[in-house]
mmCIF file with all atom_site columns, C-alpha atoms in Angstrom:
data_model
loop_
_atom_site.group_PDB
_atom_site.id
_atom_site.type_symbol
_atom_site.label_atom_id
_atom_site.label_alt_id
_atom_site.label_comp_id
_atom_site.label_asym_id
_atom_site.label_entity_id
_atom_site.label_seq_id
_atom_site.pdbx_PDB_ins_code
_atom_site.Cartn_x
_atom_site.Cartn_y
_atom_site.Cartn_z
_atom_site.occupancy
_atom_site.B_iso_or_equiv
_atom_site.pdbx_formal_charge
_atom_site.auth_seq_id
_atom_site.auth_comp_id
_atom_site.auth_asym_id
_atom_site.auth_atom_id
_atom_site.pdbx_PDB_model_num
ATOM 1  C CA . UNK A 1 1  ? 8.851   4.713   15.606  1.00 0.00 ? 1  UNK A CA 1
ATOM 2  C CA . UNK A 1 2  ? 5.102   4.073   15.626  1.00 0.00 ? 2  UNK A CA 1
ATOM 3  C CA . UNK A 1 3  ? 2.637   5.665   13.236  1.00 0.00 ? 3  UNK A CA 1
ATOM 4  C CA . UNK A 1 4  ? 1.268   7.751   16.086  1.00 0.00 ? 4  UNK A CA 1
ATOM 5  C CA . UNK A 1 5  ? 4.762   9.046   16.923  1.00 0.00 ? 5  UNK A CA 1
ATOM 6  C CA . UNK A 1 6  ? 5.477   9.812   13.259  1.00 0.00 ? 6  UNK A CA 1
ATOM 7  C CA . UNK A 1 7  ? 2.181   11.645  12.945  1.00 0.00 ? 7  UNK A CA 1
ATOM 8  C CA . UNK A 1 8  ? 2.953   13.737  16.038  1.00 0.00 ? 8  UNK A CA 1
ATOM 9  C CA . UNK A 1 9  ? 6.449   14.489  14.714  1.00 0.00 ? 9  UNK A CA 1
ATOM 10 C CA . UNK A 1 10 ? 5.082   15.610  11.338  1.00 0.00 ? 10 UNK A CA 1
ATOM 11 C CA . UNK A 1 11 ? 2.529   17.922  12.956  1.00 0.00 ? 11 UNK A CA 1
ATOM 12 C CA . UNK A 1 12 ? 5.181   19.309  15.305  1.00 0.00 ? 12 UNK A CA 1
ATOM 13 C CA . UNK A 1 13 ? 7.470   20.116  12.381  1.00 0.00 ? 13 UNK A CA 1
ATOM 14 C CA . UNK A 1 14 ? 4.618   21.631  10.382  1.00 0.00 ? 14 UNK A CA 1
ATOM 15 C CA . UNK A 1 15 ? 3.805   23.886  13.332  1.00 0.00 ? 15 UNK A CA 1
ATOM 16 C CA . UNK A 1 16 ? 7.396   25.141  13.240  1.00 0.00 ? 16 UNK A CA 1
ATOM 17 C CA . UNK A 1 17 ? 7.202   25.718  9.466   1.00 0.00 ? 17 UNK A CA 1
ATOM 18 C CA . UNK A 1 18 ? 3.870   27.513  9.751   1.00 0.00 ? 18 UNK A CA 1
ATOM 19 C CA . UNK A 1 19 ? 5.680   30.658  10.871  1.00 0.00 ? 19 UNK A CA 1
ATOM 20 C CA . UNK A 1 20 ? 7.355   30.942  7.445   1.00 0.00 ? 20 UNK A CA 1
ATOM 21 C CA . UNK A 1 21 ? 4.968   30.950  4.459   1.00 0.00 ? 21 UNK A CA 1
ATOM 22 C CA . UNK A 1 22 ? 7.704   30.131  1.926   1.00 0.00 ? 22 UNK A CA 1
ATOM 23 C CA . UNK A 1 23 ? 8.780   27.031  3.869   1.00 0.00 ? 23 UNK A CA 1
ATOM 24 C CA . UNK A 1 24 ? 5.174   25.991  4.404   1.00 0.00 ? 24 UNK A CA 1
ATOM 25 C CA . UNK A 1 25 ? 4.546   26.307  0.648   1.00 0.00 ? 25 UNK A CA 1
ATOM 26 C CA . UNK A 1 26 ? 7.559   24.055  -0.053  1.00 0.00 ? 26 UNK A CA 1
ATOM 27 C CA . UNK A 1 27 ? 6.321   21.491  2.471   1.00 0.00 ? 27 UNK A CA 1
ATOM 28 C CA . UNK A 1 28 ? 2.818   21.515  0.953   1.00 0.00 ? 28 UNK A CA 1
ATOM 29 C CA . UNK A 1 29 ? 4.249   21.077  -2.561  1.00 0.00 ? 29 UNK A CA 1
ATOM 30 C CA . UNK A 1 30 ? 6.382   18.139  -1.400  1.00 0.00 ? 30 UNK A CA 1
ATOM 31 C CA . UNK A 1 31 ? 3.429   16.497  0.369   1.00 0.00 ? 31 UNK A CA 1
ATOM 32 C CA . UNK A 1 32 ? 1.339   16.844  -2.797  1.00 0.00 ? 32 UNK A CA 1
ATOM 33 C CA . UNK A 1 33 ? 4.126   15.112  -4.778  1.00 0.00 ? 33 UNK A CA 1
ATOM 34 C CA . UNK A 1 34 ? 4.236   12.270  -2.246  1.00 0.00 ? 34 UNK A CA 1
ATOM 35 C CA . UNK A 1 35 ? 0.470   11.917  -2.339  1.00 0.00 ? 35 UNK A CA 1
ATOM 36 C CA . UNK A 1 36 ? 0.509   11.773  -6.148  1.00 0.00 ? 36 UNK A CA 1
ATOM 37 C CA . UNK A 1 37 ? 3.043   8.934   -6.032  1.00 0.00 ? 37 UNK A CA 1
ATOM 38 C CA . UNK A 1 38 ? 0.738   6.948   -3.771  1.00 0.00 ? 38 UNK A CA 1
ATOM 39 C CA . UNK A 1 39 ? -2.374  7.568   -5.875  1.00 0.00 ? 39 UNK A CA 1
ATOM 40 C CA . UNK A 1 40 ? -0.493  6.631   -9.073  1.00 0.00 ? 40 UNK A CA 1
ATOM 41 C CA . UNK A 1 41 ? 0.472   3.248   -7.600  1.00 0.00 ? 41 UNK A CA 1
ATOM 42 C CA . UNK A 1 42 ? -1.790  0.638   -9.253  1.00 0.00 ? 42 UNK A CA 1
ATOM 43 C CA . UNK A 1 43 ? -1.396  -1.654  -6.233  1.00 0.00 ? 43 UNK A CA 1
ATOM 44 C CA . UNK A 1 44 ? -3.020  0.895   -3.902  1.00 0.00 ? 44 UNK A CA 1
ATOM 45 C CA . UNK A 1 45 ? -6.691  0.257   -3.270  1.00 0.00 ? 45 UNK A CA 1
ATOM 46 C CA . UNK A 1 46 ? -9.359  1.113   -0.762  1.00 0.00 ? 46 UNK A CA 1
ATOM 47 C CA . UNK A 1 47 ? -10.426 -1.350  1.889   1.00 0.00 ? 47 UNK A CA 1
ATOM 48 C CA . UNK A 1 48 ? -13.660 -1.948  -0.022  1.00 0.00 ? 48 UNK A CA 1
ATOM 49 C CA . UNK A 1 49 ? -11.781 -2.637  -3.281  1.00 0.00 ? 49 UNK A CA 1
ATOM 50 C CA . UNK A 1 50 ? -9.467  -5.055  -1.455  1.00 0.00 ? 50 UNK A CA 1
ATOM 51 C CA . UNK A 1 51 ? -12.325 -7.088  0.008   1.00 0.00 ? 51 UNK A CA 1
ATOM 52 C CA . UNK A 1 52 ? -14.206 -7.020  -3.311  1.00 0.00 ? 52 UNK A CA 1
ATOM 53 C CA . UNK A 1 53 ? -11.143 -8.566  -4.987  1.00 0.00 ? 53 UNK A CA 1
ATOM 54 C CA . UNK A 1 54 ? -11.003 -11.259 -2.303  1.00 0.00 ? 54 UNK A CA 1
ATOM 55 C CA . UNK A 1 55 ? -14.712 -12.021 -2.777  1.00 0.00 ? 55 UNK A CA 1
ATOM 56 C CA . UNK A 1 56 ? -14.190 -12.267 -6.540  1.00 0.00 ? 56 UNK A CA 1
ATOM 57 C CA . UNK A 1 57 ? -11.154 -14.532 -6.130  1.00 0.00 ? 57 UNK A CA 1
ATOM 58 C CA . UNK A 1 58 ? -13.082 -16.884 -3.843  1.00 0.00 ? 58 UNK A CA 1
ATOM 59 C CA . UNK A 1 59 ? -15.531 -17.568 -6.688  1.00 0.00 ? 59 UNK A CA 1
ATOM 60 C CA . UNK A 1 60 ? -12.773 -19.026 -8.862  1.00 0.00 ? 60 UNK A CA 1
ATOM 61 C CA . UNK A 1 61 ? -11.087 -22.421 -8.667  1.00 0.00 ? 61 UNK A CA 1
ATOM 62 C CA . UNK A 1 62 ? -8.906  -23.303 -5.694  1.00 0.00 ? 62 UNK A CA 1
ATOM 63 C CA . UNK A 1 63 ? -5.777  -25.404 -5.733  1.00 0.00 ? 63 UNK A CA 1
ATOM 64 C CA . UNK A 1 64 ? -4.053  -27.255 -2.932  1.00 0.00 ? 64 UNK A CA 1
ATOM 65 C CA . UNK A 1 65 ? -0.499  -28.394 -2.618  1.00 0.00 ? 65 UNK A CA 1
ATOM 66 C CA . UNK A 1 66 ? -0.024  -32.117 -2.218  1.00 0.00 ? 66 UNK A CA 1
ATOM 67 C CA . UNK A 1 67 ? 1.769   -33.395 0.880   1.00 0.00 ? 67 UNK A CA 1
ATOM 68 C CA . UNK A 1 68 ? 5.534   -32.792 0.566   1.00 0.00 ? 68 UNK A CA 1
ATOM 69 C CA . UNK A 1 69 ? 5.002   -30.867 -2.695  1.00 0.00 ? 69 UNK A CA 1
ATOM 70 C CA . UNK A 1 70 ? 6.979   -27.693 -3.340  1.00 0.00 ? 70 UNK A CA 1
ATOM 71 C CA . UNK A 1 71 ? 5.409   -24.552 -4.757  1.00 0.00 ? 71 UNK A CA 1
ATOM 72 C CA . UNK A 1 72 ? 7.390   -25.073 -7.967  1.00 0.00 ? 72 UNK A CA 1
ATOM 73 C CA . UNK A 1 73 ? 6.060   -28.619 -8.163  1.00 0.00 ? 73 UNK A CA 1
ATOM 74 C CA . UNK A 1 74 ? 2.463   -27.478 -7.744  1.00 0.00 ? 74 UNK A CA 1
ATOM 75 C CA . UNK A 1 75 ? 2.876   -24.786 -10.419 1.00 0.00 ? 75 UNK A CA 1
ATOM 76 C CA . UNK A 1 76 ? 4.328   -27.356 -12.825 1.00 0.00 ? 76 UNK A CA 1
ATOM 77 C CA . UNK A 1 77 ? 1.517   -29.804 -12.067 1.00 0.00 ? 77 UNK A CA 1
ATOM 78 C CA . UNK A 1 78 ? -1.070  -27.120 -12.818 1.00 0.00 ? 78 UNK A CA 1
ATOM 79 C CA . UNK A 1 79 ? 0.685   -26.089 -16.040 1.00 0.00 ? 79 UNK A CA 1
ATOM 80 C CA . UNK A 1 80 ? 1.818   -22.617 -14.974 1.00 0.00 ? 80 UNK A CA 1
ATOM 81 C CA . UNK A 1 81 ? 5.512   -23.343 -15.554 1.00 0.00 ? 81 UNK A CA 1
#
């Protein structure tokens, strides 16, 4: 199911719940809990924060794998393992 289909499904179901205030309150409370989980996730960031981190990372040193070198081999060569 695409994001657009999911969005339409959510709005359709909310329209059904809107006739019952108690059910709508429960749905709103649940959505707030879901939203809090997302905002508490330290890996979540805005688009601007994401690109700022990339810009910052590009300033640092870069490393390349040698031909036929494994990732483990590169990490050992660089002293990370």
